[in-house]
Amino acid sequence: MTKQYRFAHTDSVYTHQPDDPRAVVLQTDGLQPDERGIYDVTERLQALLDSVKQQDRRGIVLIPEGVYSVSQTIYLPRAVRMIGFGKKRPKFVLKKDTSGFQEAPQDDKGEAVYMFWFTGNTPRVEGYIQDANAGTFYSAVSNIDFQIEEGNPAAVVMRAHFAQHGFVSHCVFDVGQGKAGIFDVGNEMENLVFLGGEYGIYTTKCSPGWPFVLVESAFSGQRKSAILSRECGLTLSHVEFKDVPAADIVMDGYWEKLFWKDCVMENIAGPAIRISRENNSCTQINLRNIWCRNVPQLLLGKDSGKVTGGEQSEYMLHTLFHGDDLTLGQSEPERKTLVDWEPASQEPEFFREICDLPPQETWKNARDYGAYGNGISDDTAALQKALDECDTVYLPQGTYLLSDTLRMREGNSLIGLNPISTQLVLGENSPAWAGMGAPKAVLETSRGGWNLVNGLGIDTASRNPRAVGCKWMASANSYMNDVKFVGGHGQITQQQENVPVYNASRTADVNPDRPWDSQYWSLWITDNGGGAFKDVWTANTYAEAGFFVSETETPGVMYQVSIEHHVRHEVLLRNVANWKFLCMQTEEEVAEGPYCQPYEMTNCHDLLFANFYSFRVIWVDNPYPSVVRAWNCENIDFLNCHNFTQMKYTIENLYVDVNTGKTAGFWQLGRLRIPHMERAKKLPDVKGEIGKIISGLDCVDALCQAPDGAIYICDSRLYRIYRWDPETETMILLTSQHFQPLSLACDSQGRLLVVTEYQPVKNSVVNGIEELATDEFGGESGGGCYYPFFSYDRRIRVCAIDPKAPEASLELLPVVSLEQAKPDILYYPANQWRDSGDMMESFAKNDIACYLAPDGKTAIVHTPALARACGLTPLCPGKPAYLVDEYNKCIVQVQVGNDFALSNPTVWAERGEYGFAMTEDGDAYIPDCLLYIYVDGEKKDTIQLHDRPACVLEAGKNKEYLYITARRDVYALRLK
């Protein structure tokens, strides 16, 4: 691309007409040009845009190379994109003294008349104008230039208050003596050049209060300021300001949040940034890495008149900070203005983060390889063939049905031009994604190679439990842009403008056969995947989380990523370093997400979050502890933090460090620094001493010890498994999947064995058998009413996971006969609820099957009692075992035979609830509201904890600790 500006270019991105049968093309047949050869296409273009909307509800209008004029406002309907093509970009001109553009209507919000107006409806059809709003998705203008000729002082090129997947890109706004290029921005914009006008952009807050991204753009020659803004959350990267009075002026009486990086300011006549409400916590200014030439004044506080100076000559502005500054651990933030700059006569080379689409002449059409895109034919083989044989595969608008993972090789690009009308989809109950198992992607990138994905929707449907939308392992210079993970919110089809999400009571999906929180994450970045991600939206209620970044130190950056409407997590980060998350926005709904954790971060460091917005919708009426819950994280900056809701229940804390208990409770911060946190000693040193080692959990119970000494703890209700490290005395979230863990054990090789409550989706078929049509225990009830109730819609599955890769390594354990398995250790349910009262009689029937672990030595008994158990007890031939009879509230002692048969049951203690532990010295610990200590079946002592104890485990190198799970807390008692 030719760079006429430092970051922006004016070349045509689409040099040829995209080969798309569903796209419509503007024609000038029958129109008369003026003396300059310019066609007035106002009526024809409006009719074309409206026809696409009415016929298909979403689509693309193509504008050929040429110069066109408009004489009235053109309304751009929701989900319709206008894209120019040709060796040169097409241009729309507002000709000199065009009638109606001299004076703005009195009631217009922007006090202007617009050449183009993004709307939430079709005004010419419906008779009224609905401005673009929080529900205006997928609208865009790209690769088109605009010019306002003289005599149109009220003219503004574009009004653009759209939401997710709305954008403007690759445009020149030659405003001249007109008012501005754009009024009211939304979502993101890229590669824009603003010339002249009073302002390049002037804007109020975005819909419905989210931040805004502008990248690789230029402002020059504005008469008042490049930007005039309020409450917009301006996130700028690689933007140039030149020959203007100011870069940004904040409207009087309003706050603003600015995060700018890798930008240039040159010849700024007055203070470059002029802020209002300078002492308000919502006013937050963060500039980093800005090269300046002739910018003598950087920042003006308009209320106080205070000026923060710069220099006439060239200098590098490393940091300009104004706002409330807090380091985790401090009790109160400090209001600061900080400047760090040094002389720099040499303009730096700014690292470019996003990349261009491959030249259009290299694109190969997927239809030429046999893809249909009709949503009925299986396009898997055709698309895979295209990816195997071509570097760049172009998908015309359509619905591409898949039956297996599409795998990109190094160098592949996959390109669409509208994610709501160009989608990769799964059918419901797709066999390759059925049942319980490890994550399986719809689209998978190469590992460590360069890839690009643009302009696509990825739809995993709702009944595919193993589905991941995209598994991303590509290199640091790879790129994902304009990708929608479909499901739940934001769906538009040819049949429906707003596909319903909720049932009538707003408590579940509109279709009861589509369970929420029943798949893996929409976007999984892992295995040292990196790169740039821009304009990505995941609001899929069926997914466990919007995106999961794990096990990567490859640099990455996210711009304007919207993560919303999940049940348990919006964002999961684990073992991540060297990433920037810019202009992120989370949102929770009352129906699915009142208890959703927006961010969960484990073992992360060297991260930057900027214009960090967390929002709960007006219906949410419950408090929640934190926006970020962190485990062992350090060296992280959160800039321009905005935690808000219209209801009174704003999320309580911005950040909680679980291991230290330190919190940042302020909702508005210019900077929150997370330093290295010294870990306090938690394990008790003195025999008999008890200490709380962790708090703030939900309802923990089952626990086990690994061969390396780690303790795994189950928080079943929230589908969580934690790992406690006794060496560092810290805990982390090991994994959170959509299969509910019930009890835990480890095999001899360190794999974690997890008994799970698995709820098959409707009509799920695995290996030719419908999952809910079979009774896995041959009609056995488990001695009570619980398992028959449980088995109505659930099944027991036991899996093994490698703690170093807990998701990718997941494998189901086979059910084999005990005689065939011959395990060294057999785990048995530690507690049983048998309300038929037959606990003692049940041991007369020997267990005959087990779930065999990968080590071939460890097994878990195959019994319906696993459905209710929250602990596992190892059976050792020749030794007694102690089991909890929950129904009769007692401990039962049984003898273990050489074949693991249980015999001679006797009541050992008339106490019991869930757990039991017999220590080496003969003391028995029985949780039962209190923690009872028994010796030889007789009560010796009691310990009262803050919360109700559940399970107990003797552990440690020398079995020196008793670990106790107690609802929100975990305790350790020193035994030796």
Coordinates of N, CA and C in Angstrom, one line a residue, residues 816-829 832 842-852 856-863 873-881 883 894-904:
V816 N -14.7 -50.9 32.3 CA -14.2 -52.3 32.0 C -14.5 -53.1 33.3
S817 N -14.5 -54.4 33.2 CA -14.7 -55.3 34.3 C -13.6 -55.2 35.3
L818 N -13.9 -55.3 36.6 CA -12.8 -55.3 37.6 C -11.9 -56.5 37.4
E819 N -12.4 -57.6 36.9 CA -11.6 -58.8 36.7 C -10.6 -58.5 35.6
Q820 N -11.0 -57.8 34.6 CA -10.1 -57.5 33.5 C -9.1 -56.4 33.8
A821 N -9.6 -55.4 34.6 CA -8.7 -54.3 34.9 C -7.6 -54.6 35.9
K822 N -8.0 -55.4 36.9 CA -7.0 -55.7 38.0 C -6.3 -54.5 38.5
P823 N -6.9 -53.5 39.0 CA -6.2 -52.3 39.4 C -5.5 -52.5 40.7
D824 N -4.5 -51.7 41.0 CA -3.8 -51.7 42.3 C -4.6 -50.9 43.3
I825 N -5.3 -49.8 42.8 CA -6.1 -49.0 43.7 C -7.5 -48.8 43.1
L826 N -8.5 -49.0 43.9 CA -9.9 -48.8 43.4 C -10.5 -47.7 44.3
Y827 N -11.0 -46.7 43.7 CA -11.6 -45.6 44.5 C -13.1 -45.9 44.5
Y828 N -13.7 -45.6 45.7 CA -15.1 -45.9 46.0 C -15.7 -44.6 46.5
P829 N -17.0 -44.4 46.3 CA -17.7 -43.2 46.8 C -17.5 -43.1 48.3
Q832 N -22.6 -41.8 50.5 CA -23.7 -42.3 49.8 C -25.0 -41.8 50.4
S842 N -26.2 -53.2 51.1 CA -25.7 -53.0 49.8 C -24.4 -53.6 49.5
F843 N -23.6 -53.9 50.6 CA -22.3 -54.4 50.4 C -22.3 -55.9 50.1
A844 N -23.5 -56.5 50.2 CA -23.6 -57.9 49.9 C -23.4 -58.2 48.4
K845 N -23.7 -57.1 47.6 CA -23.5 -57.2 46.1 C -22.2 -56.7 45.7
N846 N -21.4 -57.5 45.1 CA -20.0 -57.0 44.7 C -20.1 -56.1 43.5
D847 N -19.3 -55.1 43.5 CA -19.1 -54.3 42.3 C -18.3 -55.1 41.2
I848 N -18.7 -55.0 40.0 CA -18.1 -55.8 38.9 C -17.4 -55.0 37.9
A849 N -17.6 -53.7 37.9 CA -17.0 -52.9 36.8 C -16.3 -51.6 37.4
C850 N -15.5 -51.0 36.5 CA -14.8 -49.8 37.0 C -14.4 -48.9 35.8
Y851 N -14.1 -47.7 36.1 CA -13.5 -46.8 35.1 C -12.0 -46.9 35.3
L852 N -11.3 -47.3 34.2 CA -9.9 -47.6 34.3 C -9.1 -46.4 33.9
G856 N -3.4 -47.6 34.0 CA -3.6 -49.0 34.0 C -3.6 -49.6 35.4
K857 N -3.4 -48.8 36.4 CA -3.2 -49.2 37.8 C -4.3 -48.7 38.7
T858 N -4.9 -47.6 38.3 CA -5.9 -46.9 39.2 C -7.3 -47.0 38.5
A859 N -8.3 -47.1 39.3 CA -9.6 -47.2 38.8 C -10.6 -46.6 39.8
I860 N -11.8 -46.3 39.3 CA -12.9 -45.8 40.1 C -14.1 -46.7 39.9
V861 N -14.7 -47.2 40.9 CA -15.8 -48.1 40.8 C -16.9 -47.6 40.0
H862 N -17.5 -48.4 39.2 CA -18.7 -48.1 38.3 C -19.9 -48.3 39.1
T863 N -20.5 -47.2 39.7 CA -21.7 -47.3 40.5 C -22.5 -46.1 40.4
T873 N -12.8 -42.6 48.2 CA -12.0 -43.2 49.2 C -11.3 -44.4 48.5
P874 N -9.9 -44.5 48.7 CA -9.2 -45.6 48.1 C -9.4 -46.9 48.9
L875 N -9.7 -47.9 48.2 CA -9.9 -49.2 48.8 C -8.6 -50.0 48.7
C876 N -8.1 -50.5 49.8 CA -6.8 -51.2 49.8 C -7.1 -52.6 50.4
P877 N -6.9 -53.6 49.5 CA -7.2 -55.0 50.0 C -6.6 -55.3 51.3
G878 N -7.3 -56.0 52.2 CA -6.8 -56.4 53.5 C -6.9 -55.3 54.6
K879 N -7.4 -54.1 54.2 CA -7.5 -53.0 55.2 C -9.0 -52.6 55.3
P880 N -9.3 -52.0 56.4 CA -10.7 -51.5 56.5 C -10.8 -50.2 55.7
A881 N -12.1 -49.9 55.3 CA -12.4 -48.6 54.7 C -13.5 -48.0 55.5
L883 N -16.7 -45.3 55.3 CA -17.6 -44.7 54.3 C -18.7 -44.0 55.1
V894 N -16.1 -51.0 56.7 CA -16.2 -52.2 56.0 C -14.8 -52.8 55.8
Q895 N -14.7 -54.1 55.6 CA -13.5 -54.8 55.3 C -13.3 -54.9 53.8
V896 N -12.1 -54.7 53.3 CA -11.8 -54.8 51.8 C -11.1 -56.1 51.5
G897 N -11.8 -56.9 50.7 CA -11.2 -58.2 50.3 C -10.2 -58.0 49.2
N898 N -9.5 -59.1 48.8 CA -8.5 -59.1 47.8 C -9.0 -58.7 46.4
D899 N -10.3 -59.0 46.2 CA -10.9 -58.6 44.9 C -11.7 -57.3 45.1
F900 N -11.4 -56.5 46.1 CA -12.1 -55.3 46.4 C -13.5 -55.4 46.9
A901 N -13.9 -56.7 47.2 CA -15.3 -56.9 47.7 C -15.3 -56.3 49.1
L902 N -16.5 -55.7 49.5 CA -16.7 -55.1 50.8 C -17.6 -56.0 51.6
S903 N -17.2 -56.1 52.9 CA -17.9 -57.1 53.8 C -17.8 -56.6 55.2
N904 N -18.7 -57.2 56.0 CA -18.7 -57.0 57.5 C -18.9 -55.5 57.8

